[in-house]
Amino acid sequence: MKAAVLGAGSWGTTFAQVLCDAGTPATLWARQADVAAAITEIHENPRYLPGLALPPTLTATTDVAAALEGAELVVLAVPAQTLRENLTAWAPLVPDGSLLVSLMKGIELGSHKRMTEVILEVLDVQPTRVAVVSGPNLAREIAERQFAASVVASSDKLSAQLLQRACHTEYFRAYWNTDVVGCELGGVVKNVIALAVGIGVALGLGDNTKAMLITRGLAEMARLGEVMGADPRTFAGLAGMGDLVATCSSPLSRNRRFGEYLGRGMNIAQAKEMTIQTAEGVTSYAPVLELARKYGVEMPITEVVGAVITGRLSVGDAAAVLMARSAKPEWYGTE
């Protein structure tokens, strides 16, 4: 089985490494010629994973047609808001029958569609041909071949298991399930909660605050997922709690770092300049809130993050606004 990974950022490059290490030959498509050349010639991605040796079997190209030729797995690892435009251009080149895999953790602005929904719409394929990878996947640690695990999900059990076999290695353990909705929502909402945790860290708030934000953030994720048809068990697993803990706890997380920049007083433009790659939560908070309002779901942490990003609330007032909410039962629906 041959794979094409479209997007040579840190996670795209790392997942391509995982595929190669699992015995699945992979070709990376990179936008920058210097990145493609370095991956192929010196087996390193100096822009996104400096100092880490990539498999000699991994090659890269700036020619998307060459990357896609003969691919049975097509892995999409571009920023969420660019997916539709890129995929529309690439559609004639995507091999018939290939399994389309999303590594992206975002919601499309305007349409409120998850990434797999965008793929289905643009390419007009059956859901059985689409899968998603989600979990606590801090790219640099996995590129260093530290032990990690993730969920590979497709509505079709056989597709999920095929992807599992393609990326299962001694250091990267893949679990399969069929809850695409839950896996995607977990990957999106955790980025927004990580922004809140980053702000709290910058303000000098401690582990109790961090634990509160993570736990109540999980509640927001699960409430939205439940009304959108997700399996509640997903949010207790790798694509829910696992991803949330890693993203909120690690300074390697770009969304947490972005939150820290905001907490130190930087504006959005300054924080973006400091963040090499896209912090998806900065954009995804808006469609997440629109989905929450559509389904009548309370997401107070997400609301506060949105107010900070849009300048309607100062960083210093964010915690006070959350803590001023009326007392409630821990479990919604409790009398």
Coordinates of N, CA, C and O in Angstrom, one line a residue, residues 132 151 153-155 177-184 229-235:
V132 N -10.5 9.5 9.8 CA -9.9 10.5 10.6 C -8.9 10.0 11.6 O -9.1 8.8 12.1
V151 N -6.5 7.4 17.8 CA -7.7 6.7 17.3 C -7.8 6.9 15.8 O -7.5 8.1 15.3
A153 N -10.5 6.5 12.9 CA -12.0 6.3 12.9 C -12.5 6.4 11.4 O -12.1 7.3 10.7
S154 N -13.5 5.6 11.1 CA -14.2 5.6 9.9 C -15.6 5.0 10.1 O -15.7 4.2 11.0
S155 N -16.6 5.5 9.4 CA -17.9 4.9 9.5 C -17.9 3.5 9.1 O -18.8 2.7 9.4
N177 N -12.1 3.0 15.7 CA -13.5 3.0 16.1 C -14.3 3.6 14.9 O -13.7 3.9 13.9
T178 N -15.6 3.6 15.0 CA -16.5 4.1 13.9 C -17.1 5.5 14.3 O -18.0 5.9 13.5
D179 N -16.7 6.1 15.3 CA -17.3 7.4 15.7 C -16.5 8.6 15.2 O -15.8 9.2 15.9
V180 N -16.7 8.8 13.9 CA -16.0 9.9 13.2 C -16.4 11.3 13.8 O -15.6 12.1 14.1
V181 N -17.7 11.5 14.1 CA -18.2 12.7 14.7 C -17.5 13.1 16.0 O -17.0 14.1 16.2
G182 N -17.5 12.1 16.9 CA -16.9 12.3 18.2 C -15.4 12.6 18.1 O -14.9 13.5 18.8
C183 N -14.7 11.8 17.3 CA -13.3 12.0 17.2 C -13.0 13.4 16.6 O -12.0 14.1 17.1
E184 N -13.7 13.9 15.6 CA -13.5 15.2 15.0 C -13.8 16.3 16.0 O -13.1 17.3 16.2
G229 N -24.7 13.6 17.8 CA -24.7 12.2 17.5 C -23.5 11.4 17.8 O -23.3 10.2 17.3
A230 N -22.5 12.0 18.5 CA -21.3 11.2 18.9 C -21.6 10.2 19.9 O -22.5 10.3 20.7
D231 N -20.7 9.2 20.0 CA -20.7 8.2 21.1 C -20.1 8.8 22.3 O -18.9 9.2 22.3
P232 N -20.8 8.9 23.4 CA -20.2 9.6 24.6 C -18.9 8.9 25.1 O -18.1 9.6 25.7
R233 N -18.7 7.6 24.8 CA -17.5 6.9 25.2 C -16.3 7.5 24.6 O -15.2 7.5 25.1
T234 N -16.4 8.1 23.4 CA -15.3 8.7 22.7 C -14.6 9.7 23.5 O -13.4 9.9 23.5
F235 N -15.4 10.5 24.2 CA -14.8 11.6 25.0 C -14.0 11.2 26.2 O -13.3 12.0 26.8

